[in-house]
Coordinates of C-alpha atoms in Angstrom, one line a residue:
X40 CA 0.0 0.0 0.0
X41 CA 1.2 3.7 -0.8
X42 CA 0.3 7.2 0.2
X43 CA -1.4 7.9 -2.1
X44 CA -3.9 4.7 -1.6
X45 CA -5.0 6.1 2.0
X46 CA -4.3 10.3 0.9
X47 CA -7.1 12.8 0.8
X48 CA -6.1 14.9 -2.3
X49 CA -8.9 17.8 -1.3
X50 CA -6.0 19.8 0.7
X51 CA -8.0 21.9 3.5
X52 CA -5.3 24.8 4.6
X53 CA -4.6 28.0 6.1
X54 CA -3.1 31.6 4.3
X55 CA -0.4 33.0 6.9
X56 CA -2.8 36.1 6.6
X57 CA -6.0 34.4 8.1
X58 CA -6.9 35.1 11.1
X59 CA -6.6 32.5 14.5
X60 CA -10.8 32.2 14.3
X61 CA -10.9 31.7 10.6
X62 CA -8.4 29.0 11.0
X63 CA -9.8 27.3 14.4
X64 CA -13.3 27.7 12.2
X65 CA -11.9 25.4 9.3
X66 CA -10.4 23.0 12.1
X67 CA -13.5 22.5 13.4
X68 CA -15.5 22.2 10.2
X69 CA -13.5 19.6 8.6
X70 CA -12.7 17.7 11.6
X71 CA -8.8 18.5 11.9
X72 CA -6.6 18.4 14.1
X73 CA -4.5 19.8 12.5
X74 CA -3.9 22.4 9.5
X75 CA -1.2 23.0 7.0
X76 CA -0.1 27.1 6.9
X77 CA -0.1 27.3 3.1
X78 CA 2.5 30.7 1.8
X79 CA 1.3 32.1 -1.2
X80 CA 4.0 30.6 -3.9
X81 CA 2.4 27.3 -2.6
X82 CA 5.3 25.9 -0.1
X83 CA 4.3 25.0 3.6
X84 CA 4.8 27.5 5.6
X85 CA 4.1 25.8 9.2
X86 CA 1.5 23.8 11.0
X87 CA -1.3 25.1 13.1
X88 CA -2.5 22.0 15.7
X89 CA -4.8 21.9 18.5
X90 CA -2.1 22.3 20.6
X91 CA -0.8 25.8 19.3
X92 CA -4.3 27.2 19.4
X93 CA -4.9 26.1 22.9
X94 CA -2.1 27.6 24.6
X95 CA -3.6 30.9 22.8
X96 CA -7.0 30.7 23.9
X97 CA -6.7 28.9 27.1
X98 CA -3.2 29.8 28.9
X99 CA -4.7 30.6 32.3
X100 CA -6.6 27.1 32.2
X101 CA -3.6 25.8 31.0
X102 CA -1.2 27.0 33.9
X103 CA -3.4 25.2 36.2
X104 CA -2.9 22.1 34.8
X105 CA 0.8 22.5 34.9
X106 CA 1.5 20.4 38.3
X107 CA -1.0 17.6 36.6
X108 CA 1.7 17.4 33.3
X109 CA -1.0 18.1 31.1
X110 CA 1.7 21.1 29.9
X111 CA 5.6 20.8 28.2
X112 CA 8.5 21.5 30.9
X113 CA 9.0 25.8 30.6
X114 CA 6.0 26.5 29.0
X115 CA 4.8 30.1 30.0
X116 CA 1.6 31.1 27.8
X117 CA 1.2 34.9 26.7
X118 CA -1.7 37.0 28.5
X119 CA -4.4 37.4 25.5
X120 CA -8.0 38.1 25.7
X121 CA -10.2 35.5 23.5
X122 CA -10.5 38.5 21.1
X123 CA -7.2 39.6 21.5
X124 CA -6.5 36.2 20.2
X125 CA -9.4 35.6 17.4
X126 CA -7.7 38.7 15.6
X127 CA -3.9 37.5 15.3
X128 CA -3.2 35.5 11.7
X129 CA -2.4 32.1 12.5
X130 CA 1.0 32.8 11.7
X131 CA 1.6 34.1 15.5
X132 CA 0.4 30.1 16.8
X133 CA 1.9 27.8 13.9
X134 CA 4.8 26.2 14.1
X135 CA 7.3 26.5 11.4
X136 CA 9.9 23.3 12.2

């Protein structure tokens, strides 16, 4: 069996320019977990998952789970309001490595 047996070839993806609710809103619609940050000459530009979005929207929530190890070793979330947040471009929570 091969890739391309099991591959979906209807890419869902993200513009670096959308915004963190317009990409959380495609998440959610299609079921991902996560979503490819597409640049505009059609190379990947990073990965938006679950993860990155959380530690956006929920960091005080997320601080109380740290004695539980539910969060990484050294991770101190920013201070954002949910709108604060909606606003960025998902290029501020996806990873690039």
């Amino acid at each position: 069996m091969r890739v391309r047996d099991v591959m979906d070839s209807n890419l869902v993806f993200s513009a670096p320019e959308e915004t963190v609710r317009e990409a959380a809103a495609k998440m959610a619609r299609h079921g991902l977990g996560a979503l490819p940050v597409m640049a505009a000459d059609g190379t990947v530009a990073g990965l938006v998952t679950e993860w990155e979005l959380l530690k956006l929207l929920l960091p005080d929530y997320l601080v109380g789970l740290d004695e539980l190890g539910f969060v990484p070793p050294g991770f101190t979330p920013d201070r954002h309001s949910f709108a604060d947040v909606a606003s960025l471009p998902i290029s501020a929570a996806m990873r690039a490595d």
